[in-house]
PDB file of C-alpha atoms in Angstrom:
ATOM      1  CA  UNK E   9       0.000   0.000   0.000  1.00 53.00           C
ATOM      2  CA  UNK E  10       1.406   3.745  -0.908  1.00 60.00           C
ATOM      3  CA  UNK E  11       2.182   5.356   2.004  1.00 78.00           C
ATOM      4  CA  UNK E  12      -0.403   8.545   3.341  1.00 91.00           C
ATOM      5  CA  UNK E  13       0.681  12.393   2.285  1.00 93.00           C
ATOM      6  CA  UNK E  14      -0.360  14.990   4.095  1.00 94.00           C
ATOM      7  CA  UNK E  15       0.544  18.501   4.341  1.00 94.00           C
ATOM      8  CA  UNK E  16       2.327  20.635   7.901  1.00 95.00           C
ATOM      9  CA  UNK E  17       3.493  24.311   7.783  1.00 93.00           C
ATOM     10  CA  UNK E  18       6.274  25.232   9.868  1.00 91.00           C
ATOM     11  CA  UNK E  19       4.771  26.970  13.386  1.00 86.00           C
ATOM     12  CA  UNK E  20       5.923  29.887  14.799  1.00 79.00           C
ATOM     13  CA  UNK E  21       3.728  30.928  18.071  1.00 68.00           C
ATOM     14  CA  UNK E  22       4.053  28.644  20.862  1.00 69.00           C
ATOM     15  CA  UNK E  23       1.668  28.669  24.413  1.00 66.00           C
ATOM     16  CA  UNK E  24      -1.952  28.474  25.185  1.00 68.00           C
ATOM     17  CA  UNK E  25      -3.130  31.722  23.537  1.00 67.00           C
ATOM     18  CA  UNK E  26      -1.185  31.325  20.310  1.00 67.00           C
ATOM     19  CA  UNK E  27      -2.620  27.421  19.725  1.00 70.00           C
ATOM     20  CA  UNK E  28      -5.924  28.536  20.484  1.00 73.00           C
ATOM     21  CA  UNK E  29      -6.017  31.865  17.975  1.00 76.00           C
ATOM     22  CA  UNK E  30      -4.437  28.980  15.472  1.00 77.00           C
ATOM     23  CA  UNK E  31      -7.610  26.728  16.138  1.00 76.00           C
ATOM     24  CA  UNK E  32      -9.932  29.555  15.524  1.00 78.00           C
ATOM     25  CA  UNK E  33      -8.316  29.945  12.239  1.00 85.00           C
ATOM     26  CA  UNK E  34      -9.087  26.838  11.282  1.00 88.00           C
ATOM     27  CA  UNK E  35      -5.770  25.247  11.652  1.00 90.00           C
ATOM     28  CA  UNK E  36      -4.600  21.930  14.454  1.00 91.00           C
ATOM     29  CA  UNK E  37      -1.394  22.550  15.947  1.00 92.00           C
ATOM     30  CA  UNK E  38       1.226  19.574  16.379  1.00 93.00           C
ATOM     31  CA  UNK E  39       4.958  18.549  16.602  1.00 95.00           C
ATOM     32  CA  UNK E  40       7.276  16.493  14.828  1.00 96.00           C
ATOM     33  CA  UNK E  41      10.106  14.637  17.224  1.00 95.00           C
ATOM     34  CA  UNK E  42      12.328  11.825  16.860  1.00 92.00           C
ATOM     35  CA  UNK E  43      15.245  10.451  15.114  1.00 87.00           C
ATOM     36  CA  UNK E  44      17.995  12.443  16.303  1.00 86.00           C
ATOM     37  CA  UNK E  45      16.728  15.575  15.206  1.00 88.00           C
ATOM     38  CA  UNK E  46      15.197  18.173  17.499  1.00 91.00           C
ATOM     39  CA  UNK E  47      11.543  18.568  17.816  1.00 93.00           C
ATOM     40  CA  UNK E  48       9.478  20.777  15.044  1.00 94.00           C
ATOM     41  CA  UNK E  49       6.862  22.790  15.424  1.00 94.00           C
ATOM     42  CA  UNK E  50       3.787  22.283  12.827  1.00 94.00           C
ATOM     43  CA  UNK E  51       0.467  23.493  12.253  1.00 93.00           C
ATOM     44  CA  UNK E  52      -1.962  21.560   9.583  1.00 93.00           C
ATOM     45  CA  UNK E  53      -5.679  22.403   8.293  1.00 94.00           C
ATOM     46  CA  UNK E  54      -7.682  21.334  10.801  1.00 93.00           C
ATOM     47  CA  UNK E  55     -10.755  19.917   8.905  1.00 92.00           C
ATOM     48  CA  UNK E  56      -8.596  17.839   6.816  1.00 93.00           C
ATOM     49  CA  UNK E  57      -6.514  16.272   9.413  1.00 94.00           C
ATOM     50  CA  UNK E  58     -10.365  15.465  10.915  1.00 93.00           C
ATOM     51  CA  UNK E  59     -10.769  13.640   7.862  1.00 94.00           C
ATOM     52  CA  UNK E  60      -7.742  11.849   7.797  1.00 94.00           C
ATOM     53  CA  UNK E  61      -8.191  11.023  11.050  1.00 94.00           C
ATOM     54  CA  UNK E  62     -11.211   8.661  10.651  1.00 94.00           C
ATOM     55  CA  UNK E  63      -9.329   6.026   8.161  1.00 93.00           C
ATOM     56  CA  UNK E  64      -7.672   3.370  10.217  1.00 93.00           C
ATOM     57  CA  UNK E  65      -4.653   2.821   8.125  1.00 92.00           C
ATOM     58  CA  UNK E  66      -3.731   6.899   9.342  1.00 94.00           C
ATOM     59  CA  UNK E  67      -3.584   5.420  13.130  1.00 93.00           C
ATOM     60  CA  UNK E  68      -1.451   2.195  12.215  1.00 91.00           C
ATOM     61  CA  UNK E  69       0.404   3.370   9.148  1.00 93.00           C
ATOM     62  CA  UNK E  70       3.928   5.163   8.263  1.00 94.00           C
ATOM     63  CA  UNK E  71       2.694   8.087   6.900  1.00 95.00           C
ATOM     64  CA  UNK E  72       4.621  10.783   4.504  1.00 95.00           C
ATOM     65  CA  UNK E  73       4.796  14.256   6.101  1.00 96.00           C
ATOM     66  CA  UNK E  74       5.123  17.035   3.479  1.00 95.00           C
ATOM     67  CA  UNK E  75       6.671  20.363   5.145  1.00 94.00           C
ATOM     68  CA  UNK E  76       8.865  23.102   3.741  1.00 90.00           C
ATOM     69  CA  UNK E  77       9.204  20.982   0.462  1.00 90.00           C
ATOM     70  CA  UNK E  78      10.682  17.788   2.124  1.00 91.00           C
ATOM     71  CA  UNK E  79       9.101  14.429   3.161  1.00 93.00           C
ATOM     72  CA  UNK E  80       9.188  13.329   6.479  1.00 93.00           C
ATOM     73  CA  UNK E  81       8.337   9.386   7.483  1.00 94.00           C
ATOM     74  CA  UNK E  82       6.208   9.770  10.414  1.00 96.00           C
ATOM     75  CA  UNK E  83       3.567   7.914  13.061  1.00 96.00           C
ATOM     76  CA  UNK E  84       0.981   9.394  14.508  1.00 96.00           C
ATOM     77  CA  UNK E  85       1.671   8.793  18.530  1.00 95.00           C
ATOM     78  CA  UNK E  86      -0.959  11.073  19.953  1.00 95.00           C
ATOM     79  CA  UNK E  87      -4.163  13.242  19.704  1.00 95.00           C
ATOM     80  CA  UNK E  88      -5.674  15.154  21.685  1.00 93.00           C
ATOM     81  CA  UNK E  89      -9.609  15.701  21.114  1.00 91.00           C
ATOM     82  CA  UNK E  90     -11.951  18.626  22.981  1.00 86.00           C
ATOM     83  CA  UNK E  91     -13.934  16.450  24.885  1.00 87.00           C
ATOM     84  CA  UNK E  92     -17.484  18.399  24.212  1.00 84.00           C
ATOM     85  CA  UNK E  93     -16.333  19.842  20.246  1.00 83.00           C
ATOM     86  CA  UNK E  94     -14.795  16.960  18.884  1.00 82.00           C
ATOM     87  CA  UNK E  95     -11.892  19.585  17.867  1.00 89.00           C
ATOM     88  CA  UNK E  96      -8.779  18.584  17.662  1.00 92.00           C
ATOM     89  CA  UNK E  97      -6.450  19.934  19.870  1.00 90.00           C
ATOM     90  CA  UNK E  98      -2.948  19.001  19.332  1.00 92.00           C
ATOM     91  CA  UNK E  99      -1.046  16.202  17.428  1.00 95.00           C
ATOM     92  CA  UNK E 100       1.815  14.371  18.096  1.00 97.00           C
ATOM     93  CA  UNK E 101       3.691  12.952  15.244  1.00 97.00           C
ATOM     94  CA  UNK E 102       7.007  10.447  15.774  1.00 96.00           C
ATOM     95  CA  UNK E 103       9.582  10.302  12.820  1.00 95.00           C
ATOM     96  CA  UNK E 104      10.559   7.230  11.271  1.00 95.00           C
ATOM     97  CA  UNK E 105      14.449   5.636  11.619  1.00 93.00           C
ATOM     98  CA  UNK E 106      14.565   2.962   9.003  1.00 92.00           C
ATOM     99  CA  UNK E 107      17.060   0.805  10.897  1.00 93.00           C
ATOM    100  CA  UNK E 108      15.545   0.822  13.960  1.00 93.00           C
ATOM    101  CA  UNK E 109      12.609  -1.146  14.855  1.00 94.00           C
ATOM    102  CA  UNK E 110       8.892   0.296  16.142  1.00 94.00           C
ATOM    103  CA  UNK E 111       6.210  -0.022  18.719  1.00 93.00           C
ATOM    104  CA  UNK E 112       2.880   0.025  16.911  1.00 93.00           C
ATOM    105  CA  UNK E 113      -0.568  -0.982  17.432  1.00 93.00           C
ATOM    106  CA  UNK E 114      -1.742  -2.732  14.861  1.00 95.00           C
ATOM    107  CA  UNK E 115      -5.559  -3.111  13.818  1.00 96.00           C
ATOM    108  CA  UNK E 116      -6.677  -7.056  13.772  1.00 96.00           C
ATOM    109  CA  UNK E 117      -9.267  -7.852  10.743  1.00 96.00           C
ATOM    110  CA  UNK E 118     -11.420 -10.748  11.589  1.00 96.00           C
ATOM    111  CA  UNK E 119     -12.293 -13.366   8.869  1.00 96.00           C
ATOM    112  CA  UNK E 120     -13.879 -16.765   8.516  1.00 95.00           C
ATOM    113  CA  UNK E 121     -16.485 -15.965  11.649  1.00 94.00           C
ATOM    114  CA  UNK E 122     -19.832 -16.886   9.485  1.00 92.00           C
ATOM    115  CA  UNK E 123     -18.162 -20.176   8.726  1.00 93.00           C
ATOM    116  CA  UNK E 124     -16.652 -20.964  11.436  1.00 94.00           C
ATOM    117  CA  UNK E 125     -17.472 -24.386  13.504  1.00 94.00           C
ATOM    118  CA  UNK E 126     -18.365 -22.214  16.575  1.00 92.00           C
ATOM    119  CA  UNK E 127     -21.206 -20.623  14.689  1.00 91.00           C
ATOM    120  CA  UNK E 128     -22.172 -23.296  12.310  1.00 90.00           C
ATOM    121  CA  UNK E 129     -22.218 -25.922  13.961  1.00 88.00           C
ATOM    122  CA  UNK E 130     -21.768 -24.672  17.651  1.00 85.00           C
ATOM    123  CA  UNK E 131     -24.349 -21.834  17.324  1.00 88.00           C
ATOM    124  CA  UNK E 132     -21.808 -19.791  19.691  1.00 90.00           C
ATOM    125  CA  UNK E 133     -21.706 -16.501  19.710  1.00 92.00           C
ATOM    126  CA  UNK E 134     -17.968 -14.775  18.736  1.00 94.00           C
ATOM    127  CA  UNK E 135     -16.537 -12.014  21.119  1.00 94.00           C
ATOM    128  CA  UNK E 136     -13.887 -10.219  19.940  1.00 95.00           C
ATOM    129  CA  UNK E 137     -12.110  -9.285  23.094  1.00 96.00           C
ATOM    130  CA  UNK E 138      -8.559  -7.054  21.523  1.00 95.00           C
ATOM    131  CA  UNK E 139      -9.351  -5.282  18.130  1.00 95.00           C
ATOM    132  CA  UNK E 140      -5.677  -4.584  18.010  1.00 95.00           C
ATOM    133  CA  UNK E 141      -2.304  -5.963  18.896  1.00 95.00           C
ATOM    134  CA  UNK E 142       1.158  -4.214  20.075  1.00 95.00           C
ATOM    135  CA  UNK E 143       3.813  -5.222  17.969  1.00 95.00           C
ATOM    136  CA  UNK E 144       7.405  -4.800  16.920  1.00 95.00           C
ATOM    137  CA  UNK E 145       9.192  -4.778  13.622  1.00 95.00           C
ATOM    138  CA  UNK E 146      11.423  -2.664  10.964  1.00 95.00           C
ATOM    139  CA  UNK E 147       9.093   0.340   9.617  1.00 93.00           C
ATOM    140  CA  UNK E 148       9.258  -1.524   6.168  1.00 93.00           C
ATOM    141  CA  UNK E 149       7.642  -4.509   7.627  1.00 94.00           C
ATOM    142  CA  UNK E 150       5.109  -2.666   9.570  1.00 94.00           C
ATOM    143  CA  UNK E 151       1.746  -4.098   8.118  1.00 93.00           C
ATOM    144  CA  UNK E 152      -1.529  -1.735   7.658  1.00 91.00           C
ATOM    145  CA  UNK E 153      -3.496  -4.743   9.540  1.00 94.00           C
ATOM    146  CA  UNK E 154      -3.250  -8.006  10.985  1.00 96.00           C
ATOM    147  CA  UNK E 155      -5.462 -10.921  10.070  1.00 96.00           C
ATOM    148  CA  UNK E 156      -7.425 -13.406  12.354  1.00 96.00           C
ATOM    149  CA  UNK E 157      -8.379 -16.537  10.536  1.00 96.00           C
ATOM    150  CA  UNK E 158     -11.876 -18.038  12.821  1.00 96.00           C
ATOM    151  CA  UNK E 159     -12.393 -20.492   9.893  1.00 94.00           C
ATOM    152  CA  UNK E 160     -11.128 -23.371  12.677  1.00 93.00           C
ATOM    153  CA  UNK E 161     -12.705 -21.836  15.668  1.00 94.00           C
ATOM    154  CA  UNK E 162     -14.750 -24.246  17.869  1.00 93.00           C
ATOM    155  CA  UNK E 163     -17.460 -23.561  20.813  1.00 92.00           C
ATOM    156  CA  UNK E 164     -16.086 -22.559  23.659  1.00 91.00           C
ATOM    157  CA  UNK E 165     -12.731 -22.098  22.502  1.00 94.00           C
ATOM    158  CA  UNK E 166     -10.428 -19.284  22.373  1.00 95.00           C
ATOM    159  CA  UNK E 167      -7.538 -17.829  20.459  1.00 96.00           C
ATOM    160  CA  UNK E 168      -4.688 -16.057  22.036  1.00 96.00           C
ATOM    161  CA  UNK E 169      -2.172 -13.543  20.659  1.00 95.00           C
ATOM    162  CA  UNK E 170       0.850 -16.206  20.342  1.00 94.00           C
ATOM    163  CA  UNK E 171      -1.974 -18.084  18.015  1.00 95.00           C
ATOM    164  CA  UNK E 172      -2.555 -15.051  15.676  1.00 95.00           C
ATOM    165  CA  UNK E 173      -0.340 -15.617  12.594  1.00 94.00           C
ATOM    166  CA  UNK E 174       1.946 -12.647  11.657  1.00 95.00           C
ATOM    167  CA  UNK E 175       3.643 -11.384   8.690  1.00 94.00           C
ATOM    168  CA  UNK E 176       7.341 -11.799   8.322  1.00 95.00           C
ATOM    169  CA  UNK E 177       9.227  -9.741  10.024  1.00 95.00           C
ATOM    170  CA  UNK E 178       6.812  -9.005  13.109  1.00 96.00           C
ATOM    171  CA  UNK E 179       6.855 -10.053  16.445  1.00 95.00           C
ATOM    172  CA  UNK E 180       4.365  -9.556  19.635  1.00 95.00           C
ATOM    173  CA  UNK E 181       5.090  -7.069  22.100  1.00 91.00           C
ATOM    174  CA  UNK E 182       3.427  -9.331  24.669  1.00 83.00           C
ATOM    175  CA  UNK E 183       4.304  -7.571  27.764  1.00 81.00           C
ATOM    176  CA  UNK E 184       4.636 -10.896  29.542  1.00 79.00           C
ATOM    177  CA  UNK E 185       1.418 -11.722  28.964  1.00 87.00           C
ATOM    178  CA  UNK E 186      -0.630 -13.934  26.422  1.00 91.00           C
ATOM    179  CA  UNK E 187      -3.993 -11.982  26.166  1.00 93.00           C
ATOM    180  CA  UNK E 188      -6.829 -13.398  24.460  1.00 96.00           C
ATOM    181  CA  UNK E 189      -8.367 -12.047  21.267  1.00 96.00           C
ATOM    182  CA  UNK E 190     -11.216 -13.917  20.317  1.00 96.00           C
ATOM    183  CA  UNK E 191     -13.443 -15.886  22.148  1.00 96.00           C
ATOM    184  CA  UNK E 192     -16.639 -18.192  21.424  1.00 94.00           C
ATOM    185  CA  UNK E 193     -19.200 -18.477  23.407  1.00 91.00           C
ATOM    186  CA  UNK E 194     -22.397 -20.790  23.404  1.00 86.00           C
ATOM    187  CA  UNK E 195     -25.423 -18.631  24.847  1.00 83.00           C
ATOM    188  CA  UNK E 196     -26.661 -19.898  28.385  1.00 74.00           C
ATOM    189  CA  UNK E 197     -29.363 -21.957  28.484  1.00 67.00           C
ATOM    190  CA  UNK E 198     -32.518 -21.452  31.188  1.00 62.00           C
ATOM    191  CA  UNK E 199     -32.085 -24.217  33.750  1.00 59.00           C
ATOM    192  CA  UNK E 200     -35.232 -26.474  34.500  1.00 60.00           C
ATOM    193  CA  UNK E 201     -35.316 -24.484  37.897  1.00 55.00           C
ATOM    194  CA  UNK E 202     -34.946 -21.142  36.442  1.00 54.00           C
ATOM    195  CA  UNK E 203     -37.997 -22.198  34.367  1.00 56.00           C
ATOM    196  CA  UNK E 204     -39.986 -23.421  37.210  1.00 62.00           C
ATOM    197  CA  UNK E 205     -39.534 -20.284  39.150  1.00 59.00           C
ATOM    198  CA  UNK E 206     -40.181 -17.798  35.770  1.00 56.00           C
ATOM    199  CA  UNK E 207     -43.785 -19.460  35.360  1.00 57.00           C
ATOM    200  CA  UNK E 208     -45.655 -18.119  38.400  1.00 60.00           C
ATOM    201  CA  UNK E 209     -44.401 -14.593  37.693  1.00 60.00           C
ATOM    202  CA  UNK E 210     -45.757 -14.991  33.606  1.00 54.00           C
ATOM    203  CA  UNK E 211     -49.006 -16.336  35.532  1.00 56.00           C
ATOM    204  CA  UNK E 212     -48.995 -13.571  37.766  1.00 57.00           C
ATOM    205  CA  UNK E 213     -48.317 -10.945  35.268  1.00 55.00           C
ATOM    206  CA  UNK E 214     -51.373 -12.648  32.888  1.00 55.00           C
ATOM    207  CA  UNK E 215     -54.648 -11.344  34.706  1.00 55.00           C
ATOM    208  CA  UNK E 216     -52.500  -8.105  35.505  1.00 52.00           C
ATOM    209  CA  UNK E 217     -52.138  -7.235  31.674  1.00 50.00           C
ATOM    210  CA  UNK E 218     -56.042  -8.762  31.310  1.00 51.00           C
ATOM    211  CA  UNK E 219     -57.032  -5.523  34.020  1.00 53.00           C
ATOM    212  CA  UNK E 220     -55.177  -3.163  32.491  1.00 52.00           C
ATOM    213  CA  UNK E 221     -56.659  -4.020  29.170  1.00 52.00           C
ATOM    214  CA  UNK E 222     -60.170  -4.142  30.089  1.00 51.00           C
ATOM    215  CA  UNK E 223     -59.610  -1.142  32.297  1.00 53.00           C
ATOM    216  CA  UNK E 224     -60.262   1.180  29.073  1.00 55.00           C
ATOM    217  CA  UNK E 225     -63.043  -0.733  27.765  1.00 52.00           C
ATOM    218  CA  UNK E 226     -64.806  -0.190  30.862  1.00 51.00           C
ATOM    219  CA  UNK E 227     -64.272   3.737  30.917  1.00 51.00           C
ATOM    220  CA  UNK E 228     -65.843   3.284  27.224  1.00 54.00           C
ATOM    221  CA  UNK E 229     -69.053   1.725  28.680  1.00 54.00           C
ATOM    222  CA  UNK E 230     -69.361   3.815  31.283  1.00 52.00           C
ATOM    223  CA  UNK E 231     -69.128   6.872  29.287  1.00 50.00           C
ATOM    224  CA  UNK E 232     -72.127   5.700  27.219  1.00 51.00           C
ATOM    225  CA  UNK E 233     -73.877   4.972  30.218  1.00 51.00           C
ATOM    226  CA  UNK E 234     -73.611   8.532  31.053  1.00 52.00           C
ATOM    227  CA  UNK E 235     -74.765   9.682  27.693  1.00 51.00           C
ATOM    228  CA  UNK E 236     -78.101   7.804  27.154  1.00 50.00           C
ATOM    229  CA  UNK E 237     -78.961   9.413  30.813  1.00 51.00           C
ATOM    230  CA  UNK E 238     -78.471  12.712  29.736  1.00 51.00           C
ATOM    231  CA  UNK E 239     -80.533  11.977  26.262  1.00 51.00           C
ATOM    232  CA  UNK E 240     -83.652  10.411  28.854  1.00 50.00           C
ATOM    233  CA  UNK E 241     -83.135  13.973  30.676  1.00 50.00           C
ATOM    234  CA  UNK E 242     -83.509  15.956  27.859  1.00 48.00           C
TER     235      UNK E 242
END
């Protein structure tokens, strides 16, 4: 996949007032850092950064950062969102050494779920319990998503993240621990006793929901009672 180009201009004010007169302009302030060199500055248009912002491969991807006519391989590391606007408030964005290996989350893409024992046969229900995994690998073997075959998935099994197959060239930043991803479930069943003790209280609720219906009917009648008295009286 071709890698993401956006657009930064170089920023000049720094502290609270200038960011916010630069939001009110219409513009997102960030910073580029990393790689040896010292951090920079940037500003981008604000409503298309929003719009980059809602494609996945822009979280999980090396992007190309155009500013003062030279490209810059980033990652986005951080945003931070007004919590009432939905603005964006400042970006953080990490530059790329090609010879040194990454963090990144990386979005899983379930497949195979529909035709999977656990569902076919099993009638479970699948829980996807990570929708992304922390890994580590070379920036040019950083993939835009990660896979998760279910097509062998039984009832009341799970898979974990040592079980998820990865692309050459990546490896699990476990953490020192083995979390699960996907899970399938088989929906409880009532218990004879739980059915025994739900039938008086559908009983119950019966001649309740028989008054309440008949409770209009009766206003009717009455009403018309009332009205053929006041035709005798005239």
């Amino acid at each position: 996949m071709a890698s993401i180009e956006f657009t930064a201009f170089p920023r000049t004010g720094e502290g609270r007032g200038a960011s916010r007169r630069l939001r009110h302009s219409g513009r997102a302030p960030g910073i580029v850092y990393g790689a040896g060199a010292p951090p920079t500055p940037i500003e981008l248009d604000h409503n298309a950064l929003v719009q980059a912002l809602k494609a996945e491969a822009f979280h999980a991807s090396i992007l190309t950062l155009k500013l003062d006519g030279q490209s810059h391989r980033v990652l986005l590391r951080d945003v931070q969102m007004h919590p009432f606007r939905g603005d964006v408030i400042h970006v953080d964005f990490q530059r790329v050494d090609e010879n040194k290996k990454i963090h990144m989350k990386v979005p899983l893409h379930f497949v195979n779920e529909a035709t999977s024992p656990a569902v076919k046969v099993g009638g479970a229900i699948i829980s996807h319990i990570a929708n992304e995994l922390d890994v580590s690998c070379l920036p040019k073997d950083l993939p835009e998503f990660i896979e998760v075959d279910l097509s062998a998935l039984e009832s009341g099994r799970s898979i974990h993240a040592s079980e998820v197959g990865l692309p050459p060239g990546v490896t699990l930043a476990l953490h020192g621990k083995d979390i699960v991803v996907v899970t399938a479930v088989i929906p409880k069943q009532p218990t004879e006793a739980e059915e025994t003790a739900a039938a008086p209280e559908a009983a119950a609720a019966t001649p309740a929901a028989a008054t309440a219906a008949a409770a209009p009917a009766a206003a009717k009648g009455s009403d018309k009672k009332e009205e053929k008295k006041d035709d005798k009286k005239k």
